[in-house]
Coordinates of C-alpha atoms in Angstrom, one line a residue:
M124 CA -52.2 5.7 -19.9
T125 CA -49.3 3.8 -21.5
S126 CA -50.0 5.4 -24.9
L127 CA -50.0 8.9 -23.3
G128 CA -46.6 8.2 -21.8
L129 CA -45.2 6.9 -25.1
K130 CA -46.6 9.9 -27.0
S131 CA -45.0 12.2 -24.5
L132 CA -41.7 10.5 -24.8
W133 CA -42.0 10.6 -28.6
A134 CA -42.7 14.3 -28.5
R135 CA -39.6 14.9 -26.5
K136 CA -37.2 12.6 -28.2
V137 CA -34.1 14.6 -27.4
R138 CA -34.9 15.0 -23.7
A139 CA -35.6 11.2 -23.4
A140 CA -32.4 10.4 -25.2
L141 CA -30.3 12.8 -23.1
T142 CA -31.9 11.5 -19.9
S143 CA -31.2 7.9 -20.9
F144 CA -27.6 8.9 -21.8
A145 CA -27.2 10.6 -18.4
V146 CA -28.4 7.5 -16.5
F147 CA -26.0 5.3 -18.6
L148 CA -23.1 7.6 -17.8
G149 CA -23.9 7.6 -14.1
V150 CA -24.1 3.8 -14.0
A151 CA -20.8 3.5 -16.0
F152 CA -19.0 5.9 -13.6
V153 CA -20.2 4.0 -10.5
A154 CA -19.2 0.6 -12.1
G155 CA -15.9 2.1 -13.2
S156 CA -15.1 3.3 -9.7
F157 CA -15.9 -0.2 -8.3
V158 CA -13.5 -1.8 -10.8
L159 CA -10.8 0.8 -10.0
T160 CA -11.0 0.2 -6.3
D161 CA -11.0 -3.6 -6.7
T162 CA -8.0 -3.3 -8.9
I163 CA -6.1 -1.2 -6.3
F164 CA -7.1 -3.5 -3.5
A165 CA -5.9 -6.5 -5.6
A166 CA -2.6 -4.8 -6.3
F167 CA -2.0 -4.2 -2.5
D168 CA -3.0 -7.7 -1.7
E169 CA -0.4 -9.0 -4.2
I170 CA 2.3 -6.7 -2.7
F171 CA 1.6 -7.8 0.9
S172 CA 1.3 -11.5 -0.1
E173 CA 4.6 -11.3 -1.9
S174 CA 6.3 -9.5 1.0
L175 CA 5.0 -12.0 3.6
K176 CA 5.8 -15.1 1.5
G177 CA 7.0 -17.9 3.8
T178 CA 5.5 -16.2 6.9
S179 CA 3.0 -18.3 8.8
V180 CA 1.8 -15.7 11.3
V181 CA 2.1 -11.9 11.7
I182 CA 1.1 -10.4 15.0
T183 CA -0.4 -7.0 14.9
A184 CA -2.0 -4.7 17.6
D185 CA -5.8 -4.8 18.0
N186 CA -7.1 -1.7 16.4
P187 CA -10.8 -1.4 17.4
V188 CA -11.0 2.3 16.3
E189 CA -10.0 3.3 12.8
Q190 CA -7.3 6.0 13.1
E191 CA -7.6 8.8 10.6
S192 CA -3.9 9.9 11.0
G193 CA -2.7 6.6 9.4
E194 CA -0.7 5.8 12.5
I195 CA -0.2 2.1 13.0
P196 CA -0.9 0.9 16.6
T197 CA 2.2 -0.6 18.3
I198 CA 3.0 -3.7 20.2
S199 CA 5.4 -3.8 23.2
A200 CA 8.8 -5.3 22.5
S201 CA 8.3 -7.3 25.7
L202 CA 5.9 -9.6 23.8
L203 CA 8.7 -10.9 21.5
P204 CA 10.3 -13.3 24.1
R205 CA 6.8 -14.7 24.8
V206 CA 6.3 -15.3 21.1
V207 CA 9.7 -17.0 20.8
R208 CA 8.8 -19.4 23.6
T209 CA 5.5 -20.4 22.0
P210 CA 5.6 -24.1 20.9
G211 CA 6.1 -24.5 17.1
V212 CA 7.7 -21.1 16.6
R213 CA 11.0 -21.5 14.7
E214 CA 11.9 -17.8 14.2
A215 CA 10.5 -14.6 15.4
A216 CA 11.5 -11.0 15.2
G217 CA 10.2 -7.5 16.0
A218 CA 9.9 -4.9 13.3
I219 CA 9.2 -1.3 12.8
F220 CA 6.7 -0.3 10.0
T221 CA 5.6 3.3 9.8
P222 CA 4.5 6.0 7.3
G223 CA 7.5 8.1 6.3
A224 CA 9.7 9.1 3.3
F225 CA 13.3 9.5 2.3
F226 CA 14.6 12.7 0.7
D227 CA 17.6 13.3 -1.6
A228 CA 20.3 16.0 -1.2
E229 CA 17.9 18.7 -2.7
N230 CA 15.2 17.7 -0.1
E231 CA 13.0 16.2 -2.9
K232 CA 11.0 13.1 -1.9
I233 CA 12.4 9.9 -3.3
G234 CA 10.1 7.7 -5.3
N235 CA 6.8 7.9 -7.1
K236 CA 4.7 10.8 -5.8
F237 CA 1.4 8.8 -5.8
Q238 CA 2.5 5.7 -3.9
P239 CA 2.2 5.5 -0.2
K240 CA 5.5 5.9 1.6
F241 CA 6.5 3.5 4.4
I242 CA 9.7 3.0 6.4
S243 CA 10.4 -0.4 7.9
S244 CA 13.2 -2.1 9.7
T245 CA 15.1 -5.0 8.1
L246 CA 14.5 -8.5 9.5
P247 CA 17.1 -11.1 10.4
G248 CA 18.0 -14.0 8.2
K249 CA 15.3 -15.9 6.5
L250 CA 12.6 -13.5 7.7
E251 CA 13.8 -10.8 5.4
S252 CA 11.8 -10.8 2.2
M253 CA 13.9 -8.2 0.3
T254 CA 16.1 -9.2 -2.6
Y255 CA 19.1 -6.8 -2.8
V256 CA 20.2 -6.1 -6.4
E257 CA 23.1 -3.8 -5.4
G258 CA 24.9 -3.2 -2.1
H259 CA 23.8 -5.0 1.1
P260 CA 21.1 -4.9 3.7
P261 CA 21.4 -2.0 6.2
R262 CA 23.9 -2.9 8.9
G263 CA 23.4 0.0 11.3
P264 CA 21.4 3.1 12.2
T265 CA 23.1 5.2 9.5
E266 CA 22.3 2.9 6.6
A267 CA 19.1 2.4 4.7
S268 CA 17.9 0.6 1.6
L269 CA 15.5 1.7 -1.2
D270 CA 13.5 -0.2 -3.8
K271 CA 15.2 -0.2 -7.2
A272 CA 12.6 2.0 -8.9
A273 CA 12.9 4.7 -6.2
A274 CA 16.7 4.6 -6.3
D275 CA 16.7 4.8 -10.1
S276 CA 14.3 7.7 -10.2
A277 CA 16.5 9.7 -7.8
D278 CA 19.7 8.5 -9.6
L279 CA 21.0 7.0 -6.3
K280 CA 23.8 4.5 -5.9
P281 CA 24.9 2.5 -2.9
G282 CA 26.7 4.8 -0.5
D283 CA 24.8 8.0 -1.5
K284 CA 23.5 10.1 1.3
I285 CA 19.7 10.4 1.9
K286 CA 17.6 12.0 4.6
L287 CA 14.7 10.5 6.6

């Protein structure tokens, strides 16, 4: 039986080679997609680790159901005084973090087209993780800050007008 199978493979060398090559390509693409997704997850882990450096605890809403819209569940602002009163808490602040984008004067999105866009509030004092290379942190509802790469790509300087 084995010799019959080997004779059949030998008689159809090209078919056997192409089938083997197809299996090899399939395995390579699956392995490549795993490597790519692991690399993306590692990059986001690094981004969030860096942005939360020095933070002991982050409180988020319980999200038992995955939301397809990408909306982030909220927490009531009334929870903040309770957190501040918790023994061992030195500093606490509420923050806004939501999907969104900034637009320049020509209504073009600012920043890399392939990166996710988020808008967040600034945090007080030591809780703020941003390092400002030009200008200052936003001081009111009519001011905003951008990362350097996004500002450079849109040729923006401190004081330029942008839209939310």
